[in-house]
Coordinates of C-alpha atoms in Angstrom, one line a residue:
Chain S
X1 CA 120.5 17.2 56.2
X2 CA 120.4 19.4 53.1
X3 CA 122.3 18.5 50.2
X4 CA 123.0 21.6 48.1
X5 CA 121.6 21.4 44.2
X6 CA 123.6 23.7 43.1
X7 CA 125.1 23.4 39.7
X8 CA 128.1 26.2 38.3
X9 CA 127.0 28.1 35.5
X10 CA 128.9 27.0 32.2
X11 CA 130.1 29.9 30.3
X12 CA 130.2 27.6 27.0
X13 CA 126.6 26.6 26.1
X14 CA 126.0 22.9 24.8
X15 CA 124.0 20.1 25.5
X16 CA 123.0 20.5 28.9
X17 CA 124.5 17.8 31.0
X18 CA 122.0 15.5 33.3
X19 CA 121.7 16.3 36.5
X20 CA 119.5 15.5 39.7
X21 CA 118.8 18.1 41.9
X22 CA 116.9 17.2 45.0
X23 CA 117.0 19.1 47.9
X24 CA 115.6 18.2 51.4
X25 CA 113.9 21.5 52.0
X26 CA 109.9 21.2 51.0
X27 CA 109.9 21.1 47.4
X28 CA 110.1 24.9 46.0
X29 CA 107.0 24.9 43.6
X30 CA 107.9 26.6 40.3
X31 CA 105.5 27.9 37.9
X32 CA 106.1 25.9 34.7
X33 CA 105.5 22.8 37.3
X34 CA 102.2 22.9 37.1
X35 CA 101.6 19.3 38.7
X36 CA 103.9 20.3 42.3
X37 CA 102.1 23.7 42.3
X38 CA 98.5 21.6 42.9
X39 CA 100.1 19.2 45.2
X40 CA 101.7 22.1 47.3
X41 CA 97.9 23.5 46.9
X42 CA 96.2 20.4 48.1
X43 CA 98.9 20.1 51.0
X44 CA 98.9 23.9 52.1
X45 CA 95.0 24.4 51.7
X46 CA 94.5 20.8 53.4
X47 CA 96.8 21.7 56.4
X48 CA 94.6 24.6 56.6
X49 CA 91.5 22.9 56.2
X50 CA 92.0 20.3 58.5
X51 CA 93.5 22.3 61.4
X52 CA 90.4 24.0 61.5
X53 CA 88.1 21.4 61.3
X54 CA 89.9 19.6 63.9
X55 CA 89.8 23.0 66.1
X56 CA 87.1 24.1 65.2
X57 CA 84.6 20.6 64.9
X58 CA 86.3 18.2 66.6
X59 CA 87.7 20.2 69.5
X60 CA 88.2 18.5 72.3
X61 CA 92.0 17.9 72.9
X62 CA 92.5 19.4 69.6
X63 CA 91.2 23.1 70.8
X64 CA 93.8 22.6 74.0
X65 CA 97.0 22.0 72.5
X66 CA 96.3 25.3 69.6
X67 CA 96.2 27.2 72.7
X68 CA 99.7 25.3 74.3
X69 CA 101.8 26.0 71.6
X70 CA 101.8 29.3 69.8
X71 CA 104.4 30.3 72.1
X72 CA 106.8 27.1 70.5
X73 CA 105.8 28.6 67.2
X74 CA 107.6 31.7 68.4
X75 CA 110.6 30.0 69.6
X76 CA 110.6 27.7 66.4
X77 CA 111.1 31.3 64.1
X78 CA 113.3 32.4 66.7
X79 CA 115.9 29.8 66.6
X80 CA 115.2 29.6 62.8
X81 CA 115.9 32.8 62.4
X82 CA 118.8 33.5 64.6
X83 CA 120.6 30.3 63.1
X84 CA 120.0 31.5 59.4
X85 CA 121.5 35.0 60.2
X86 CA 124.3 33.4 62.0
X87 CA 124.7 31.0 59.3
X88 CA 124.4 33.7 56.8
X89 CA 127.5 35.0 57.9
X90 CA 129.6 31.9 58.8
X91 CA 128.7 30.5 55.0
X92 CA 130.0 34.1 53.8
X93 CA 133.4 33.6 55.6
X94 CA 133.9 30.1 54.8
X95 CA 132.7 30.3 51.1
X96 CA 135.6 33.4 50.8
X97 CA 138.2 30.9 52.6
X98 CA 137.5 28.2 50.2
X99 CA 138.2 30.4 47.2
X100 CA 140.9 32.0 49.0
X101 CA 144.4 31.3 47.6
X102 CA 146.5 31.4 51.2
X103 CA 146.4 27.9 51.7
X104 CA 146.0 28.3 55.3
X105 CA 142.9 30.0 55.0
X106 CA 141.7 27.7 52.4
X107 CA 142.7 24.4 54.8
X108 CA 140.5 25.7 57.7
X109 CA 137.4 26.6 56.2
X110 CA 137.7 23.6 53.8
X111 CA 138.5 21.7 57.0
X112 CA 135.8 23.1 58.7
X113 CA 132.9 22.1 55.9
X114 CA 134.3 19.0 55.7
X115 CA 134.2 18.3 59.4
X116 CA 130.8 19.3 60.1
X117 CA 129.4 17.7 56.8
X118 CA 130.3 14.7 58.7
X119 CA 128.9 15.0 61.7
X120 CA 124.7 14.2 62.1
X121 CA 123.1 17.8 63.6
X122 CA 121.9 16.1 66.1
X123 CA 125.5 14.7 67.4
X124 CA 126.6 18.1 66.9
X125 CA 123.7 19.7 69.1
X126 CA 124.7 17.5 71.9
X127 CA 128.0 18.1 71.2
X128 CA 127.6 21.5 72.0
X129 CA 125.3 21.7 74.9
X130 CA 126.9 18.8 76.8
X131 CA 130.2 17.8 75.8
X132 CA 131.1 21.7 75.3
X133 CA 128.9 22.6 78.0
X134 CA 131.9 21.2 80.7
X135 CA 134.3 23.8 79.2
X136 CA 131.5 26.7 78.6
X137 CA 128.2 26.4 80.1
X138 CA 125.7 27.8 78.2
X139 CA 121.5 28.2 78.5
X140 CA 119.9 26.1 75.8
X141 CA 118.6 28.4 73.3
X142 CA 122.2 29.7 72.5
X143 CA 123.9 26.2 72.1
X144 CA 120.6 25.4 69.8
X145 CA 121.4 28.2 67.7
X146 CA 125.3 28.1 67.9
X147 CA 124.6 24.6 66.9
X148 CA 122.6 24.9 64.5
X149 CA 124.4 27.8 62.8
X150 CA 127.8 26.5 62.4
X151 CA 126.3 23.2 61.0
X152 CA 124.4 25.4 58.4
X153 CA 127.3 27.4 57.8
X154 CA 129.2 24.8 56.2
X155 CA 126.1 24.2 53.8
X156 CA 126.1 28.2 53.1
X157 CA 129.8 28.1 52.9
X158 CA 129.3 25.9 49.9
X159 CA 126.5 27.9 48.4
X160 CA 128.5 31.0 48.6
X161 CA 131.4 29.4 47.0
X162 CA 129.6 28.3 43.8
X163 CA 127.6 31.4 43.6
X164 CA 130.9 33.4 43.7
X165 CA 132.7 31.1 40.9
X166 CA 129.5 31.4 39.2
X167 CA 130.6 34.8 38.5
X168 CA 132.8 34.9 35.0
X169 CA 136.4 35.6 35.9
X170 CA 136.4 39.0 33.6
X171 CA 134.0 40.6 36.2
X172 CA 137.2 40.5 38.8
X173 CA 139.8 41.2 36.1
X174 CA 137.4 44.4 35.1
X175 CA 137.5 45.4 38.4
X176 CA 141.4 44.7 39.8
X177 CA 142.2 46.3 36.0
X178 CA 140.2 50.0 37.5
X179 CA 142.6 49.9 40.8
X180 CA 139.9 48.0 43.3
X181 CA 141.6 46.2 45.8
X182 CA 140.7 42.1 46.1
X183 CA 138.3 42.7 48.6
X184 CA 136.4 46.2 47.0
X185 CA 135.9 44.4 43.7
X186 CA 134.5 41.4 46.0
X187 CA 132.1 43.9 47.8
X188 CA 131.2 46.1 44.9
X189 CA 130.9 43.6 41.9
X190 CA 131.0 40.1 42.6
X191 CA 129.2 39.5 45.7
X192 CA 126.4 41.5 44.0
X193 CA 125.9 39.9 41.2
X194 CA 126.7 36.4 43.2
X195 CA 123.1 37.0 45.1
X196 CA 121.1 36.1 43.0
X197 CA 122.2 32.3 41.9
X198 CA 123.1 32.5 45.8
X199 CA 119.3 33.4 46.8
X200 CA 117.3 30.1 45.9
X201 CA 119.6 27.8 47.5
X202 CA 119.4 29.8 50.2
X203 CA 115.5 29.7 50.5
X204 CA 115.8 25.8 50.4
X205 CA 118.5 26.0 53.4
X206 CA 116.3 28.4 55.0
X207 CA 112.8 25.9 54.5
X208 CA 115.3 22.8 55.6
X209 CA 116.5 24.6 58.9
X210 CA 112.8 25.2 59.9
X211 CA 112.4 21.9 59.8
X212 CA 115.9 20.6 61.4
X213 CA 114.8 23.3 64.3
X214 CA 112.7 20.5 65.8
X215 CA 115.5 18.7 67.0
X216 CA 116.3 21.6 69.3
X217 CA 114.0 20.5 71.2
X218 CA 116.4 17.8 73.0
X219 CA 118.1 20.4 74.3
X220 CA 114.7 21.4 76.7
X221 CA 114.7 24.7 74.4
X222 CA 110.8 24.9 74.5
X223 CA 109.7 24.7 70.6
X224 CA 106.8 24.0 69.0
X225 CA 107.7 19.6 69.1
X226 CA 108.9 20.6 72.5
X227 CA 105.6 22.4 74.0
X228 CA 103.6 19.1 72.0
X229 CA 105.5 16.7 73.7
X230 CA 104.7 18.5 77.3
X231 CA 101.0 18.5 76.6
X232 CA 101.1 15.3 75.3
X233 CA 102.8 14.1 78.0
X234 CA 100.8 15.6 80.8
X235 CA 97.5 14.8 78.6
X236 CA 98.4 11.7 77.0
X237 CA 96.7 12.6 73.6
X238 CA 99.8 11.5 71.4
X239 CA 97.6 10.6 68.4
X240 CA 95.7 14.7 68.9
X241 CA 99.3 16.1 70.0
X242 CA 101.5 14.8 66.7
X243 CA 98.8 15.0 64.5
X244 CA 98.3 19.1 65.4
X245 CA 102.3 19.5 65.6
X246 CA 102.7 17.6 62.7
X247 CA 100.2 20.0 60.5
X248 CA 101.5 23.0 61.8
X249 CA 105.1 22.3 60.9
X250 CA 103.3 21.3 57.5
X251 CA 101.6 24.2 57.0
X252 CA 104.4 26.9 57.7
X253 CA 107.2 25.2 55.8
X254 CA 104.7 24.7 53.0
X255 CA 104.1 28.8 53.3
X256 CA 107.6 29.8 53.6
X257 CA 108.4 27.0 50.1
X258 CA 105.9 29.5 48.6
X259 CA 107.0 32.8 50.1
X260 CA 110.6 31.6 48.6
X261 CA 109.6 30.1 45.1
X262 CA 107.5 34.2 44.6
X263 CA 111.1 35.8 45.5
X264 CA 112.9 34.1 43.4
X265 CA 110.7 34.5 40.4
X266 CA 110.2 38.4 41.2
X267 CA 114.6 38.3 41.3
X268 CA 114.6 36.0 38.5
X269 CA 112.3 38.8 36.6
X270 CA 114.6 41.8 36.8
Chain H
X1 CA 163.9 57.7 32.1
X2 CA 164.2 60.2 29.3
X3 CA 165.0 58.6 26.3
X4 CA 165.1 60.8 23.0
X5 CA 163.6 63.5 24.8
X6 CA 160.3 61.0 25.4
X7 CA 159.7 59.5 28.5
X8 CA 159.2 55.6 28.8
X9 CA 155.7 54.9 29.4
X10 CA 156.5 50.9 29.4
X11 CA 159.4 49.3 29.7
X12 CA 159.9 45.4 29.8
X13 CA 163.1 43.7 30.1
X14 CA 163.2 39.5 29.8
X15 CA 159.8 39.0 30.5
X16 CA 159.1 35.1 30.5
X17 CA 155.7 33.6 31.1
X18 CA 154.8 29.6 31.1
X19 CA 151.5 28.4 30.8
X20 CA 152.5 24.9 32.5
X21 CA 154.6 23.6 30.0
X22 CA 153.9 26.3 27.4
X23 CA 156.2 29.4 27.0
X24 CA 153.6 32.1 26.4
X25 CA 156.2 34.6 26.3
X26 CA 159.4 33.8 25.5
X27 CA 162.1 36.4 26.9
X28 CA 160.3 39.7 25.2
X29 CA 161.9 42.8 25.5
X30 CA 159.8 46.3 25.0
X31 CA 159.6 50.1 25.0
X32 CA 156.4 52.1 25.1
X33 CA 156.8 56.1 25.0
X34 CA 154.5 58.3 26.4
X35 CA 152.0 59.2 23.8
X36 CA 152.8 56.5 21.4
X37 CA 150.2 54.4 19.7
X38 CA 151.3 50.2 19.4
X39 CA 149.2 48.1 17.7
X40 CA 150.5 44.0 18.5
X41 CA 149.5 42.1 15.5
X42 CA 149.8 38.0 15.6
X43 CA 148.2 34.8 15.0
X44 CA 146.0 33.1 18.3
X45 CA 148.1 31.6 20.5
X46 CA 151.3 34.0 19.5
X47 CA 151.4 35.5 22.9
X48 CA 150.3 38.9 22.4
X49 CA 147.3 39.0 24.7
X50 CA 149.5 37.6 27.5
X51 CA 151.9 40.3 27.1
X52 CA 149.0 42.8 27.3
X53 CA 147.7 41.8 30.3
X54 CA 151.3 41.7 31.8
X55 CA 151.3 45.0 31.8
X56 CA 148.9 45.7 34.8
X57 CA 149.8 42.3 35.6
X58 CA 146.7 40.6 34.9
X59 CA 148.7 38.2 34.1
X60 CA 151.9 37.6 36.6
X61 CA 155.1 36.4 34.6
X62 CA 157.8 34.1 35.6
X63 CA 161.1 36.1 34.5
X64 CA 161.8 39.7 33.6
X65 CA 161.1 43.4 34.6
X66 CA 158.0 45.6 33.7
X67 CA 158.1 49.2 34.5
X68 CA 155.1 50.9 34.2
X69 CA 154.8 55.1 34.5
X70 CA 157.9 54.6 35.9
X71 CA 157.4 51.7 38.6
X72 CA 158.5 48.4 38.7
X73 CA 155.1 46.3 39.4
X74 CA 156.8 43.8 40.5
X75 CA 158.6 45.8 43.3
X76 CA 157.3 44.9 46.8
X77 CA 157.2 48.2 47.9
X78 CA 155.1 49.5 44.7
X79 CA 151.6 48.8 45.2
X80 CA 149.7 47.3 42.1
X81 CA 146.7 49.1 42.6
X82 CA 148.1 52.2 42.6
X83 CA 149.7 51.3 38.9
X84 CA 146.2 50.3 37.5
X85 CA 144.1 53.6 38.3
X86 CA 146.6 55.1 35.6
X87 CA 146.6 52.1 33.1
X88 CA 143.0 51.6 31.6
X89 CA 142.0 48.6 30.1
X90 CA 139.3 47.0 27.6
X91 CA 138.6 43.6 27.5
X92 CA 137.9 41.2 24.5
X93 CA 134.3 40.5 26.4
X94 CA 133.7 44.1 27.4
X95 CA 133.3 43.0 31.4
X96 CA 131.2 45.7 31.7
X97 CA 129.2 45.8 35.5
X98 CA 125.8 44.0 34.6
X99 CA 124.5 44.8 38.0
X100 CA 125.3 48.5 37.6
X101 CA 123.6 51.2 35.2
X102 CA 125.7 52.8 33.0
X103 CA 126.2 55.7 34.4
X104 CA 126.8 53.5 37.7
X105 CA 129.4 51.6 36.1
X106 CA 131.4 54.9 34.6
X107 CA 131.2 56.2 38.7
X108 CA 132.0 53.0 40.9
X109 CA 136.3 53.1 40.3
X110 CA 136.0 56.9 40.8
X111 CA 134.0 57.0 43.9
X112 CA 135.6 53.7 45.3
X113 CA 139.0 53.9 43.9
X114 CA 140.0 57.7 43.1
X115 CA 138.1 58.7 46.0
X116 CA 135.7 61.3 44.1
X117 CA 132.8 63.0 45.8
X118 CA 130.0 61.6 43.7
X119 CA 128.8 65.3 42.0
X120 CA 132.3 65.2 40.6
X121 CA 132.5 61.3 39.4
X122 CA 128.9 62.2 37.9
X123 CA 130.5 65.3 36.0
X124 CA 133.3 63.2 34.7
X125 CA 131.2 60.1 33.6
X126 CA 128.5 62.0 32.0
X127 CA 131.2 64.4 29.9
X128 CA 132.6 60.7 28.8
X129 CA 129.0 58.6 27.7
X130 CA 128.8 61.9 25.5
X131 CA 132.2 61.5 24.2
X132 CA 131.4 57.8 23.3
X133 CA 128.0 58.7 22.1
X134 CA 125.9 56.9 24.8
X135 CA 124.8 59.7 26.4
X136 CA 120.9 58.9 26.4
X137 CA 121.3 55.1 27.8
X138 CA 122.8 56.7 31.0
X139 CA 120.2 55.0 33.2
X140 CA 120.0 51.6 31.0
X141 CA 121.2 48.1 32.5
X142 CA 124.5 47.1 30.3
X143 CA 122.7 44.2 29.3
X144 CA 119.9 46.1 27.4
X145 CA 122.4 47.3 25.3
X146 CA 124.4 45.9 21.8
X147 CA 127.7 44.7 22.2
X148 CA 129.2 47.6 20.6
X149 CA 127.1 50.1 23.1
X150 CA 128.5 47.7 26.1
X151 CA 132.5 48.1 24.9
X152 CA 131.9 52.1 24.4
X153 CA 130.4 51.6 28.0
X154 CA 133.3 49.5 28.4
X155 CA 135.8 52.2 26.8
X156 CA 134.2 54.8 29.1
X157 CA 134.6 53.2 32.2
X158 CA 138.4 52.9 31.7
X159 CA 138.8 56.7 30.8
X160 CA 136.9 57.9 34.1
X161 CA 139.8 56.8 35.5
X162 CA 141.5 59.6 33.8
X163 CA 144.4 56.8 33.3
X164 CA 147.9 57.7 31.4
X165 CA 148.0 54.1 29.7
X166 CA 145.0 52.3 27.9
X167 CA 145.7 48.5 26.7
X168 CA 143.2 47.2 24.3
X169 CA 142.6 43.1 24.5
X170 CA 141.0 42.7 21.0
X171 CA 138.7 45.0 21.4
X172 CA 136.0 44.4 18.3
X173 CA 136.9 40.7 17.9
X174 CA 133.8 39.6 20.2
X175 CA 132.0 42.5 17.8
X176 CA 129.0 41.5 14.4
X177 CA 130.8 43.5 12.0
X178 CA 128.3 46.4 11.7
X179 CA 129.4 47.1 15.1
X180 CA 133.2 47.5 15.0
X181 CA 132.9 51.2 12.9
X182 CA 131.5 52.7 15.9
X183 CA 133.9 51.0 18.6
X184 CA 136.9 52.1 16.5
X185 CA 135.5 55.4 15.9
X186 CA 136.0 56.4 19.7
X187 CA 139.3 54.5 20.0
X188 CA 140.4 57.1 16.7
X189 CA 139.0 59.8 18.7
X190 CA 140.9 59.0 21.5
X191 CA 144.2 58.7 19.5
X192 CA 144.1 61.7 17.8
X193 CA 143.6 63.3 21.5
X194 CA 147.0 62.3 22.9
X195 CA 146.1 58.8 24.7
X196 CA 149.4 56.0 25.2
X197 CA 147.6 53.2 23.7
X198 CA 148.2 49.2 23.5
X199 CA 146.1 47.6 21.2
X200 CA 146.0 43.9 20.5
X201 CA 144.0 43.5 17.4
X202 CA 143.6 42.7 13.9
X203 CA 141.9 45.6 12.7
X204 CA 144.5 46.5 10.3
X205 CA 142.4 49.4 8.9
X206 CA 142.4 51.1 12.5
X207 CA 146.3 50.3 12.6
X208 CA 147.3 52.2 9.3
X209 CA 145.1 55.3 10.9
X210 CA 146.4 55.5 14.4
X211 CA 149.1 53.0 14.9
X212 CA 152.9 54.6 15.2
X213 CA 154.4 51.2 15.4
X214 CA 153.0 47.5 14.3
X215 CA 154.7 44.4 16.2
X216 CA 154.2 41.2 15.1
X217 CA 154.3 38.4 17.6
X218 CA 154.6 34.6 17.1
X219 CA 155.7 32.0 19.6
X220 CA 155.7 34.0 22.2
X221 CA 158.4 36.4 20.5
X222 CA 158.3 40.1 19.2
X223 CA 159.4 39.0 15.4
X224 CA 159.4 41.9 13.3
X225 CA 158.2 45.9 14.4
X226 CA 157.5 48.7 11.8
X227 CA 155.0 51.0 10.5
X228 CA 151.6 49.8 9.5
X229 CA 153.0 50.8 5.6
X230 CA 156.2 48.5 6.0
X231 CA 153.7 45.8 7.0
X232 CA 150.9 46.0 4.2
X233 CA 154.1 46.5 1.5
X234 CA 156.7 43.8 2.3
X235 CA 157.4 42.4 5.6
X236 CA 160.3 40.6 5.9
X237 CA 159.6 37.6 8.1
X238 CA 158.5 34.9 6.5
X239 CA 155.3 34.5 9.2
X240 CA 154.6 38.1 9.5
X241 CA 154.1 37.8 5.3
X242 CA 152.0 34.9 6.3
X243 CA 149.6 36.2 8.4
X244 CA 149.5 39.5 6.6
X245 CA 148.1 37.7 3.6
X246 CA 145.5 35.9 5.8
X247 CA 144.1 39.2 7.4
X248 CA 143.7 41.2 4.5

């Protein structure tokens, strides 16, 4: 699971404390690291390189399961994109309730980030599809992504929190002082300006949820680990199966680290 | 509320205010009549930014009344907001809207708060950044600006409001020195046109010009009041002489 690198701006500048900041999404390549951006080269170009040889030269098994599983790929971006959206929101709700100053407000979503912190995804997806799934009985692709947003939401919750008290306090006292209401200053100046420390973390969550997506695929929602693990299954090619799954996954979470690391610097740049 | 034939812009009664164990304010009692110009003098830590920012209540206190343009903000009835779109205020670290243009950050209370239709806000805030001199960085980012363009931006903002009260928090303190002339150049200008003002500062030049009344605070406490004159000739409190000599 994701642990957020996300470090509060200090207002007074000083020696800049140490701090590790690892994140479990693939590693973000930035341009002064010159030494990850080859290694994401090697990796994304050798993905490339050798899915098409192995399609293309070896064929055989290989050939079959490129033509089993696009349609897993489309589930895989569905339920990664459904979940972020939903997640999106959640983190934007909690994140406000854990800076909120009614206390019960700030006790339920703090007690909700702590809660689900604490709980594996995977417990949580079958907590949802079979343990829930005796109260409400829902088809699998909704409890994947119900599942798998309100586990992210806690880590976007966080996200949102620090990217709001990133913000200096005069910003809000600027705004209150010109007759905004709490919640128009929120819309109209912080939330804003909080975007953009909020946005890279955000691409990390977004990279680490493509990957956790694979684990939907206990729940019989038909993804791209689920449509290998039919083929391989019926075919008994593990070794071709996993290899081609595995260097898919590779290849698209290596694109979207890329995709991400240009946003940032184009947001970074204005 | 007509008092001498002037009506009370300000009026706090008792007002208290603890920073944990640290009395901020210490039972201060003031009047502020419409059109009148107060400059609050004191050393750091005297108390006099906390009872600026009482005044919008910025700052929430622990004992006493303020009345402001005639409401009680502390009233549950009264609704704050409502009391700040007629008090303006400038801060110490201008705040102004990085996000926002200039001209977007002179339009965003009007549109949002006063409920303008955007040709009018536009009117308003484009009469004001030629008031303040700024005119031609309408469509600059804040940020591409000096710090004494950002506090006219600052100064400009707060007067699209069209607000009966402006409170100053130090104004030209966070200012290099060539660039305090041309922030108290508009708050003169703005003076001389009528404006209530509250100014925290310790721009004593600015406070002989404009100021009707000087107060001096220390511990919390209003200790002496007077005219600028009766504080650059001989004020009586043995502080007040103190700090007087330091600042000039």
């Amino acid at each position: 699971m994701a642990e957020i690198g996300f470090k509060k701006k200090k207002k007074i500048e000083g020696p800049k404390k140490l701090s590790i900041d690892v994140g479990d999404g693939a590693a973000i390549p930035s341009k002064e690291d010159v030494g990850l951006f080859t290694a994401w080269r090697v990796a994304f170009f050798g993905s490339i390189a050798l899915i098409a040889y192995l399609v293309f030269i070896k064929r055989g098994a290989y050939i079959e399961i490129i033509q089993f599983v696009p349609d897993g790929i489309l589930i895989t971006f569905e339920v990664t994109v459904m979940s972020i959206g939903l997640a999106l929101v959640i983190g934007l709700f909690t994140g406000l309730g854990r800076i909120s100053k009614n206390p019960i407000i700030n006790g339920i979503a703090s007690l909700y980030v702590e809660v689900i912190r604490g709980i594996p995804l995977l417990v949580q997806l079958f907590y949802i599809y079979f343990a829930l799934g005796r109260i409400i009985q829902m088809p699998p692709l909704p409890s994947a992504v119900l599942a798998m947003s309100v586990c992210y939401g806690a880590y976007m919750g966080e996200i949102f929190r620090a990217g709001i008290q990133a913000i200096p306090k005069g910003q809000t006292e600027a705004a209150r002082s010109l007759g905004m209401t709490p919640a128009q200053s929120m819309y109209h100046v912080i939330l804003p300006q909080a975007v953009k420390t909020i946005l890279p973390p955000v691409g990390n969550e977004f990279v680490a949820l493509l990957k956790d997506s694979s684990l939907v695929s206990i729940l019989a929602v038909a993804d791209l680990l689920r449509r290998g693990r039919e083929y391989a299954s019926q075919s008994f090619a593990y070794f071709e199966t996993y290899t081609m799954v595995a260097l898919v996954y590779l290849m698209i979470t290596l694109f979207f680290s890329k995709l991400i690391s240009i946003m940032e610097e184009k947001i970074s740049a204005d | 509320m007509q008092t001498d034939g002037r009506r009370k812009m300000v009026e706090m009664k008792g007002v208290t205010k603890y920073f944990g164990a640290l009395k901020a304010l210490d039972n201060v009692s003031l009047d502020i009549y419409d059109g009148e110009k107060v400059v609050i003098i004191g050393p750091s830590g005297s108390g006099k930014s906390t009872l600026l920012r009482s005044i919008n209540r910025l700052e929430e206190v622990n004992a006493g009344t303020i009345i402001v343009d005639g409401f009680n903000i502390y009233d549950q009835a009264v609704n704050i907001n409502k009391v700040r779109e007629e008090v303006g205020m400038v801060f110490q670290q201008f705040n102004v809207f990085p996000h926002k243009t200039v001209l977007e950050n002179l339009t965003l209370a009007q549109t949002v708060v006063r409920k303008r239709s955007k040709t009018e806000a536009l009117d308003v805030a484009n009469k004001l950044l030629d008031k303040v001199g700024i005119r031609e960085k309408s469509g600059v980012y804040p940020t591409k600006l000096s710090g004494g363009q950002q506090q006219r931006v600052a100064i400009a903002r707060a007067l699209a409001m069209q607000p009966k009260l402006m409170l100053f928090d130090e104004p030209t303190s966070a200012l290099d020195p060539e660039m305090i002339g041309e922030v108290l150049e508009v708050m003169v200008k703005l003076a001389k046109e009528g404006m209530t003002m509250i100014v925290v500062t310790h721009e004593m030049g600015f406070a002989r010009e404009v100021a009707d009344r000087v107060i001096f605070m220390d511990y919390g406490v209003i200790l002496e009041e007077g005219s600028p004159e009766h504080f650059f000739k001989n004020p009586t409190h043995e502080r007040a002489q103190q700090f007087m000599r330091q600042i000039l």
